[in-house]
């Protein structure tokens, strides 16, 4: 009877634990990171009798959590990829709002500014038309500055987010280290501390929302957490904190994740970070946002430089040469620009200067120069990784000429950011309508006695000419002409209809003007080019027409100046669409893998409710066994007593 009583007691205790585990599962159905727990039972070894072994009931072996290491790891990997893609996609939506289209967009302001010179060309002395043109110039500069400020605000917001997320990472790593210690101390019981393991897994899962990690289990039950492939983030109870720092050039627009080990800081390669919100934000800030700023800066610098150059070639209402239409940017002081910064590790005394050679050749990119000697090395275009080797200075690339002063040592590096502040510092330079230089300094006329069909198509100044000589072109009717100011060996010159006649004044290579003619000349037909007569100056709008013609100049990777903003919207839109698609795919994959994981580790309320009924009945049956044993014992006592 005592054996039967013990069997009932053991069964009752086991069923009580089964009920308690089911109730605990139900209570934690909404607890983040909780894994469903199961009580494992085993039979108590039987007692030998003459007729065989008789069972002694049941006993509880342990309480285990339903857990799949493989699915947990796959879920974290999928989730960390999804968070990186989502973080980048969210920022692209903000970026797209900065580069909006339509009548209120920056592109409309630029086209309105260029088109305003059409009215000036039609009425060069109309101060109202001139005032409208200057207003359009001022509006364009204000729109460019506003876009640049919005990009600055976006960058600052990302910087704050990165700081907050890095703080969260350091907090989670501290929690993981603490849990490692508690789990290691509990190993002596020979039973897994399920709740502590769940808490640690949840902390690791949350950590992977910020940065992708790799976990390696140790013999004492702790896990090592590694970042960027092999950098130790947590080892046992030791934590290596991370932080956000600037790059080697101190560029405020570029950040990197660094790790502190024993007081020494080591940068982490961005390409090795994998997923996580921090990785997605760094990729957007260092890549996409910087490229967008360069696109805006390139358009600003190219437009302002092209319009300033053309405006300088005109004459205002007072007969003075035109000045700048836009103020030069901070680093653009009439052809001379300073690079962003040398690397902190440079040992030489070299300094760089950057001059604009041809704005139509600009590429929206930063550049890194690496010296292998005082005048040799290579230049890396950071937008696409194209490397240009150089063996002497100055270096000419993508519309810029780079000069070097001082002495560079092997290993010295420089970062050049020609477009970084172009849009944020632009402003209109003129305030008086009469100062708008829309008249051309040169004029042309065909001879009154010409017998051919020769006619003037266009005439434009190519450079500022202090004293322009009068030049008469005389044609022979056979495809040649002579110049009244030249009798050298190159004369007669070849004339081809449709090809401009370029006049080099004084020094070869210094172009004075460019003349386009149409029609067919006959022998002795003439065309005279001279300085603009004072009487006709204010009625002439040749320079306004030349500024209007800038709309069609191939300025941005073959795209015309007027379509430059559309090109920016297109490039940003393509990237944004790609980022959004990646986010949708990775989020769906993460949801599928997480569903599989929770199918094993999650709590199903219907299943647990059914188990409660089952365990309740088992508990009642166990109690009945004890009751039967008690009744048998009472009967025996009564029999003995009689």
Coordinates of C-alpha atoms in Angstrom, one line a residue, residues 297-309 312 324-339 353-357 359 362 399-400 417-427:
X297 CA 26.1 70.8 -55.5
X298 CA 27.2 69.9 -59.0
X299 CA 24.1 71.4 -60.6
X300 CA 24.5 74.5 -58.5
X301 CA 28.1 74.9 -59.3
X302 CA 27.7 74.2 -63.0
X303 CA 24.7 76.5 -63.4
X304 CA 26.2 79.4 -61.4
X305 CA 29.6 79.0 -63.1
X306 CA 28.1 78.8 -66.6
X307 CA 25.8 81.8 -66.0
X308 CA 28.5 83.9 -64.3
X309 CA 30.9 83.2 -67.2
X312 CA 30.7 88.4 -67.5
X324 CA 28.9 87.7 -61.5
X325 CA 25.2 86.9 -61.5
X326 CA 25.6 84.6 -58.5
X327 CA 28.0 85.0 -55.6
X328 CA 30.8 82.5 -55.7
X329 CA 30.5 79.7 -53.3
X330 CA 32.7 79.6 -50.2
X331 CA 35.3 77.5 -51.8
X332 CA 34.8 78.9 -55.3
X333 CA 36.6 82.2 -55.5
X334 CA 36.9 82.9 -59.2
X335 CA 38.3 79.6 -60.3
X336 CA 40.2 78.6 -57.1
X337 CA 38.7 76.1 -54.7
X338 CA 40.2 74.4 -51.6
X339 CA 39.8 70.7 -51.0
X353 CA 44.1 73.7 -54.9
X354 CA 41.3 73.0 -57.3
X355 CA 40.4 75.1 -60.3
X356 CA 37.5 74.7 -62.7
X357 CA 38.4 73.8 -66.2
X359 CA 31.8 72.6 -65.8
X362 CA 31.7 67.6 -63.8
X399 CA 36.5 69.3 -65.4
X400 CA 38.9 70.2 -62.6
X417 CA 34.7 67.5 -52.0
X418 CA 34.1 70.1 -54.7
X419 CA 30.3 70.2 -54.4
X420 CA 29.8 69.8 -50.7
X421 CA 28.8 73.4 -49.9
X422 CA 28.0 74.8 -53.3
X423 CA 24.3 74.9 -52.8
X424 CA 24.3 76.0 -49.2
X425 CA 26.3 79.2 -49.8
X426 CA 24.9 80.4 -53.2
X427 CA 23.2 83.8 -53.5

